[in-house]
């Protein structure tokens, strides 16, 4: 529980930092700075447990593959899930 919450905060911070870095780089190159263009197209997890624990309470079940329901405060556009 507690370890996964710490991991969630760290993951979200890294994803947000990635968006900032790519937006800044695109802006410097005269590109589109919209968040959707900076986000990765796919975010993959090594296991379903890691994704399920992004929810509070954790999801009891989680299917493999692209997800339609994203956790609260997910920092990327839905197209990246």
mmCIF file of C-alpha atoms in Angstrom:
data_model
loop_
_atom_site.group_PDB
_atom_site.id
_atom_site.type_symbol
_atom_site.label_atom_id
_atom_site.label_comp_id
_atom_site.label_asym_id
_atom_site.label_seq_id
_atom_site.Cartn_x
_atom_site.Cartn_y
_atom_site.Cartn_z
ATOM 1 C CA UNK A 1 0.000 0.000 0.000
ATOM 2 C CA UNK A 2 2.272 2.795 1.216
ATOM 3 C CA UNK A 3 5.138 1.864 -1.093
ATOM 4 C CA UNK A 4 2.841 1.878 -4.098
ATOM 5 C CA UNK A 5 1.498 5.345 -3.144
ATOM 6 C CA UNK A 6 5.073 6.661 -2.996
ATOM 7 C CA UNK A 7 5.757 5.007 -6.338
ATOM 8 C CA UNK A 8 2.621 6.603 -7.823
ATOM 9 C CA UNK A 9 3.694 10.110 -6.767
ATOM 10 C CA UNK A 10 7.174 9.521 -8.189
ATOM 11 C CA UNK A 11 5.796 8.136 -11.465
ATOM 12 C CA UNK A 12 3.439 11.077 -11.932
ATOM 13 C CA UNK A 13 6.249 13.549 -11.202
ATOM 14 C CA UNK A 14 8.487 11.872 -13.799
ATOM 15 C CA UNK A 15 5.693 11.870 -16.403
ATOM 16 C CA UNK A 16 4.964 15.554 -15.771
ATOM 17 C CA UNK A 17 8.682 16.393 -16.000
ATOM 18 C CA UNK A 18 8.820 14.545 -19.327
ATOM 19 C CA UNK A 19 5.924 16.639 -20.652
ATOM 20 C CA UNK A 20 7.668 19.843 -19.552
ATOM 21 C CA UNK A 21 11.001 18.848 -21.139
ATOM 22 C CA UNK A 22 9.471 17.871 -24.461
ATOM 23 C CA UNK A 23 7.180 20.912 -24.567
ATOM 24 C CA UNK A 24 10.151 23.197 -23.923
ATOM 25 C CA UNK A 25 12.206 21.448 -26.604
ATOM 26 C CA UNK A 26 9.369 21.592 -29.138
ATOM 27 C CA UNK A 27 8.792 25.252 -28.332
ATOM 28 C CA UNK A 28 12.478 26.016 -28.891
ATOM 29 C CA UNK A 29 12.287 24.295 -32.273
ATOM 30 C CA UNK A 30 9.157 26.226 -33.251
ATOM 31 C CA UNK A 31 6.934 23.164 -32.954
ATOM 32 C CA UNK A 32 3.521 22.559 -31.483
ATOM 33 C CA UNK A 33 3.737 22.912 -27.702
ATOM 34 C CA UNK A 34 0.332 21.305 -27.025
ATOM 35 C CA UNK A 35 0.496 18.672 -24.304
ATOM 36 C CA UNK A 36 -0.882 15.920 -26.532
ATOM 37 C CA UNK A 37 2.015 16.316 -28.948
ATOM 38 C CA UNK A 38 4.526 15.968 -26.092
ATOM 39 C CA UNK A 39 3.077 12.875 -24.479
ATOM 40 C CA UNK A 40 4.234 9.371 -25.284
ATOM 41 C CA UNK A 41 1.831 7.449 -27.468
ATOM 42 C CA UNK A 42 2.032 4.352 -25.254
ATOM 43 C CA UNK A 43 2.743 3.882 -21.551
ATOM 44 C CA UNK A 44 3.438 0.248 -20.691
ATOM 45 C CA UNK A 45 3.646 -1.342 -17.255
ATOM 46 C CA UNK A 46 5.611 -4.482 -16.424
ATOM 47 C CA UNK A 47 2.651 -5.867 -14.534
ATOM 48 C CA UNK A 48 -1.040 -5.267 -14.026
ATOM 49 C CA UNK A 49 -0.480 -4.789 -10.263
ATOM 50 C CA UNK A 50 1.482 -1.568 -10.837
ATOM 51 C CA UNK A 51 -1.335 -0.088 -12.925
ATOM 52 C CA UNK A 52 -4.073 -1.302 -10.555
ATOM 53 C CA UNK A 53 -2.353 0.414 -7.611
ATOM 54 C CA UNK A 54 -2.559 3.802 -9.316
ATOM 55 C CA UNK A 55 -6.195 3.753 -8.163
ATOM 56 C CA UNK A 56 -7.267 4.317 -4.556
ATOM 57 C CA UNK A 57 -8.426 1.758 -3.552
ATOM 58 C CA UNK A 58 -6.471 -0.440 -5.979
ATOM 59 C CA UNK A 59 -8.499 -2.083 -8.730
ATOM 60 C CA UNK A 60 -9.421 -5.651 -7.814
ATOM 61 C CA UNK A 61 -8.989 -6.715 -11.460
ATOM 62 C CA UNK A 62 -7.324 -5.187 -14.454
ATOM 63 C CA UNK A 63 -7.313 -6.531 -18.002
ATOM 64 C CA UNK A 64 -4.125 -6.610 -20.020
ATOM 65 C CA UNK A 65 -3.811 -4.198 -22.924
ATOM 66 C CA UNK A 66 -4.950 -0.623 -23.529
ATOM 67 C CA UNK A 67 -7.035 0.831 -20.713
ATOM 68 C CA UNK A 68 -10.248 2.824 -21.120
ATOM 69 C CA UNK A 69 -10.425 3.962 -17.480
ATOM 70 C CA UNK A 70 -7.481 5.974 -16.208
ATOM 71 C CA UNK A 71 -6.511 6.584 -12.595
ATOM 72 C CA UNK A 72 -7.322 9.898 -10.900
ATOM 73 C CA UNK A 73 -4.824 12.673 -11.674
ATOM 74 C CA UNK A 74 -3.271 10.733 -14.572
ATOM 75 C CA UNK A 75 -0.856 13.347 -15.952
ATOM 76 C CA UNK A 76 -0.958 12.332 -19.620
ATOM 77 C CA UNK A 77 -3.685 12.696 -22.245
ATOM 78 C CA UNK A 78 -6.022 9.701 -22.464
ATOM 79 C CA UNK A 79 -4.617 8.787 -25.884
ATOM 80 C CA UNK A 80 -1.371 7.715 -24.166
ATOM 81 C CA UNK A 81 -3.010 5.028 -22.022
#
